Amino acid sequence: YKDEVPASFTSDYDKQVYANDIWRDSDKKIVRISKFQDKGTITPGGEYQIDYNEQHQVVEVRHYSAKNILIKIQQFSYDASTDLIGIHKDEAGIKNQQVLSFDQKNGLFKNVPLAMLLLMETDNELFASTNHNILSITGTTGAIHYSYEYQADDFPKQLTLSKNGQAVTFKISYKTF
């Protein structure tokens, strides 16, 4: 770990897969992540540049290739309760707009301080469930619906994801370190 952020990832075989250099501003916000891939030798893998609003929420991420070519832009918008409600992606001229809705229970990733970094790295919108839980995502690629069963403390204990008439259910458990 470097400044409380995973600086590298190791596979199940104890071989480093990639490493990151993390750049922070004077407020300690992450403003740039340089990625490196390890395929026997360490090679540059591109970088993210991150902009924030006055509430310290990520509002734009620019993804650059290893040759410093802009390959993707993600823009994020939020509601008054700080839930992420909109994601606009532009990747090689292909635009995708998504609208998210949330419940008012404790978010699945509420206690994960850098969940937005996971969203940026994986493009998995479920990581936006920081304050509250996603109920739906609608956009140019269709709609995804989420339903939950909750524990007594209002954290999810089960998640059902539905898309195109197909449903998958996940049981959720929590572990403290």
Short mmCIF file of C-alpha atoms in Angstrom, two decimals:
data_model
loop_
_atom_site.label_atom_id
_atom_site.label_comp_id
_atom_site.label_asym_id
_atom_site.label_seq_id
_atom_site.Cartn_x
_atom_site.Cartn_y
_atom_site.Cartn_z
CA TYR A 1 0.00 0.00 0.00
CA LYS A 2 1.07 3.52 -0.76
CA ASP A 3 -0.79 6.35 0.99
CA GLU A 4 -3.60 3.92 1.94
CA VAL A 5 -4.19 3.00 -1.72
CA PRO A 6 -3.28 -0.38 -3.18
CA ALA A 7 -0.13 0.36 -5.16
CA SER A 8 0.11 -3.05 -6.79
CA PHE A 9 -1.92 -6.16 -7.41
CA THR A 10 -0.63 -9.68 -6.89
CA SER A 11 -2.31 -12.68 -8.49
CA ASP A 12 -3.10 -15.99 -6.80
CA TYR A 13 0.31 -17.20 -7.91
CA ASP A 14 2.18 -14.42 -6.03
CA LYS A 15 3.19 -12.79 -9.28
CA GLN A 16 2.71 -9.05 -9.56
CA VAL A 17 0.25 -8.23 -12.36
CA TYR A 18 0.34 -4.45 -12.27
CA ALA A 19 1.56 -1.56 -10.17
CA ASN A 20 0.37 2.03 -9.79
CA ASP A 21 2.02 5.33 -8.94
CA ILE A 22 -0.44 7.48 -7.01
CA TRP A 23 -0.26 11.30 -7.18
CA ARG A 24 -2.11 13.43 -4.61
CA ASP A 25 -2.80 17.15 -4.41
CA SER A 26 -2.26 19.34 -1.34
CA ASP A 27 -5.67 18.22 0.03
CA LYS A 28 -4.52 14.56 -0.23
CA LYS A 29 -7.02 13.81 -3.01
CA ILE A 30 -5.81 11.39 -5.68
CA VAL A 31 -5.42 13.40 -8.89
CA ARG A 32 -3.41 11.04 -11.07
CA ILE A 33 -2.74 7.31 -11.21
CA SER A 34 -0.01 6.01 -13.48
CA LYS A 35 -0.47 2.33 -14.30
CA PHE A 36 2.26 -0.19 -15.07
CA GLN A 37 1.79 -3.73 -16.32
CA ASP A 38 4.07 -6.63 -15.41
CA LYS A 39 4.42 -9.21 -18.17
CA GLY A 40 7.90 -10.28 -17.20
CA THR A 41 9.07 -6.69 -17.46
CA ILE A 42 7.38 -3.57 -16.13
CA THR A 43 5.83 -1.51 -18.95
CA PRO A 44 3.74 1.67 -18.82
CA GLY A 45 0.02 0.95 -18.99
CA GLY A 46 -1.44 4.45 -19.20
CA GLU A 47 -2.87 6.75 -16.57
CA TYR A 48 -5.98 8.35 -15.10
CA GLN A 49 -6.31 12.05 -14.37
CA ILE A 50 -9.05 12.86 -11.87
CA ASP A 51 -10.97 16.11 -11.22
CA TYR A 52 -13.17 16.84 -8.17
CA ASN A 53 -15.99 19.23 -7.29
CA GLU A 54 -16.10 21.40 -4.15
CA GLN A 55 -17.59 18.50 -2.15
CA HIS A 56 -14.48 16.40 -3.00
CA GLN A 57 -16.47 14.09 -5.28
CA VAL A 58 -14.94 12.74 -8.49
CA VAL A 59 -16.55 14.62 -11.40
CA GLU A 60 -14.29 13.67 -14.32
CA VAL A 61 -11.73 10.98 -15.09
CA ARG A 62 -9.62 11.12 -18.22
CA HIS A 63 -8.00 7.82 -19.26
CA TYR A 64 -4.80 7.97 -21.29
CA SER A 65 -2.97 5.18 -23.12
CA ALA A 66 0.69 4.38 -22.49
CA LYS A 67 1.43 6.71 -25.44
CA ASN A 68 -0.42 9.58 -23.67
CA ILE A 69 -3.40 9.48 -26.04
CA LEU A 70 -6.80 10.30 -24.53
CA ILE A 71 -8.86 7.11 -24.89
CA LYS A 72 -11.81 7.60 -22.56
CA ILE A 73 -13.56 10.28 -20.52
CA GLN A 74 -15.94 9.53 -17.65
CA GLN A 75 -18.05 12.32 -16.13
CA PHE A 76 -19.99 11.86 -12.90
CA SER A 77 -22.94 13.84 -11.45
CA TYR A 78 -24.43 13.63 -7.96
CA ASP A 79 -27.67 14.41 -6.14
CA ALA A 80 -28.01 16.45 -2.93
CA SER A 81 -27.52 13.35 -0.75
CA THR A 82 -24.17 12.74 -2.54
CA ASP A 83 -25.32 9.65 -4.45
CA LEU A 84 -23.85 9.22 -7.92
CA ILE A 85 -26.83 9.71 -10.25
CA GLY A 86 -25.25 10.08 -13.66
CA ILE A 87 -22.32 8.65 -15.58
CA HIS A 88 -21.41 9.88 -19.03
CA LYS A 89 -18.74 7.90 -20.89
CA ASP A 90 -17.05 8.82 -24.14
CA GLU A 91 -14.70 6.15 -25.43
CA ALA A 92 -13.31 6.56 -28.94
CA GLY A 93 -16.35 8.65 -29.89
CA ILE A 94 -18.84 6.07 -28.57
CA LYS A 95 -20.99 7.83 -25.99
CA ASN A 96 -22.91 6.14 -23.19
CA GLN A 97 -25.10 7.96 -20.69
CA GLN A 98 -26.31 6.17 -17.56
CA VAL A 99 -28.80 7.30 -14.91
CA LEU A 100 -28.67 5.66 -11.50
CA SER A 101 -31.32 5.52 -8.75
CA PHE A 102 -30.74 4.54 -5.12
CA ASP A 103 -32.52 3.32 -2.00
CA GLN A 104 -32.06 5.05 1.36
CA LYS A 105 -30.37 2.16 3.20
CA ASN A 106 -26.68 1.79 4.07
CA GLY A 107 -24.63 1.35 0.91
CA LEU A 108 -22.93 -1.94 0.19
CA PHE A 109 -19.55 -0.15 -0.07
CA LYS A 110 -20.23 2.52 2.57
CA ASN A 111 -17.16 1.50 4.56
CA VAL A 112 -14.82 1.22 1.56
CA PRO A 113 -13.04 4.60 1.46
CA LEU A 114 -11.85 4.44 -2.15
CA ALA A 115 -14.72 2.58 -3.81
CA MET A 116 -14.78 5.15 -6.65
CA LEU A 117 -11.31 3.95 -7.67
CA LEU A 118 -12.73 0.45 -8.03
CA LEU A 119 -15.55 1.85 -10.18
CA MET A 120 -13.02 3.66 -12.39
CA GLU A 121 -10.80 0.59 -12.73
CA THR A 122 -13.52 -2.00 -13.35
CA ASP A 123 -16.39 0.03 -14.89
CA ASN A 124 -18.67 -1.82 -12.44
CA GLU A 125 -21.29 0.69 -11.29
CA LEU A 126 -22.13 -1.41 -8.23
CA PHE A 127 -19.09 0.23 -6.60
CA ALA A 128 -21.12 3.48 -6.63
CA SER A 129 -23.14 2.03 -3.72
CA THR A 130 -21.15 4.02 -1.20
CA ASN A 131 -23.82 6.03 0.63
CA HIS A 132 -26.88 4.10 -0.52
CA ASN A 133 -27.54 1.06 -2.74
CA ILE A 134 -28.20 1.22 -6.46
CA LEU A 135 -31.77 0.28 -7.42
CA SER A 136 -31.45 0.77 -11.16
CA ILE A 137 -29.13 1.83 -13.93
CA THR A 138 -30.69 2.90 -17.21
CA GLY A 139 -28.83 4.04 -20.26
CA THR A 140 -27.95 3.53 -23.87
CA THR A 141 -26.90 -0.08 -23.21
CA GLY A 142 -30.21 -1.06 -21.53
CA ALA A 143 -31.38 -1.28 -17.92
CA ILE A 144 -30.18 -3.17 -14.88
CA HIS A 145 -32.33 -3.50 -11.76
CA TYR A 146 -31.14 -4.36 -8.27
CA SER A 147 -33.16 -5.56 -5.28
CA TYR A 148 -31.94 -6.28 -1.78
CA GLU A 149 -32.70 -8.04 1.46
CA TYR A 150 -31.34 -6.15 4.46
CA GLN A 151 -29.81 -6.94 7.84
CA ALA A 152 -31.09 -5.24 11.02
CA ASP A 153 -28.51 -2.44 10.55
CA ASP A 154 -29.86 -1.64 7.04
CA PHE A 155 -26.84 -3.06 5.20
CA PRO A 156 -27.65 -5.51 2.36
CA LYS A 157 -27.40 -9.24 3.10
CA GLN A 158 -28.58 -10.32 -0.35
CA LEU A 159 -28.52 -8.70 -3.78
CA THR A 160 -30.51 -9.72 -6.84
CA LEU A 161 -29.41 -8.27 -10.17
CA SER A 162 -31.88 -8.40 -13.10
CA LYS A 163 -31.15 -7.62 -16.74
CA ASN A 164 -33.01 -8.65 -19.90
CA GLY A 165 -35.31 -11.00 -17.99
CA GLN A 166 -32.39 -12.81 -16.35
CA ALA A 167 -31.79 -12.62 -12.59
CA VAL A 168 -28.78 -13.55 -10.47
CA THR A 169 -28.77 -13.51 -6.66
CA PHE A 170 -25.71 -12.98 -4.46
CA LYS A 171 -25.46 -13.50 -0.72
CA ILE A 172 -23.40 -10.81 0.97
CA SER A 173 -21.19 -11.18 4.02
CA TYR A 174 -19.04 -8.57 5.72
CA LYS A 175 -15.66 -8.86 7.34
CA THR A 176 -13.87 -6.30 9.47
CA PHE A 177 -10.09 -6.04 9.55
#
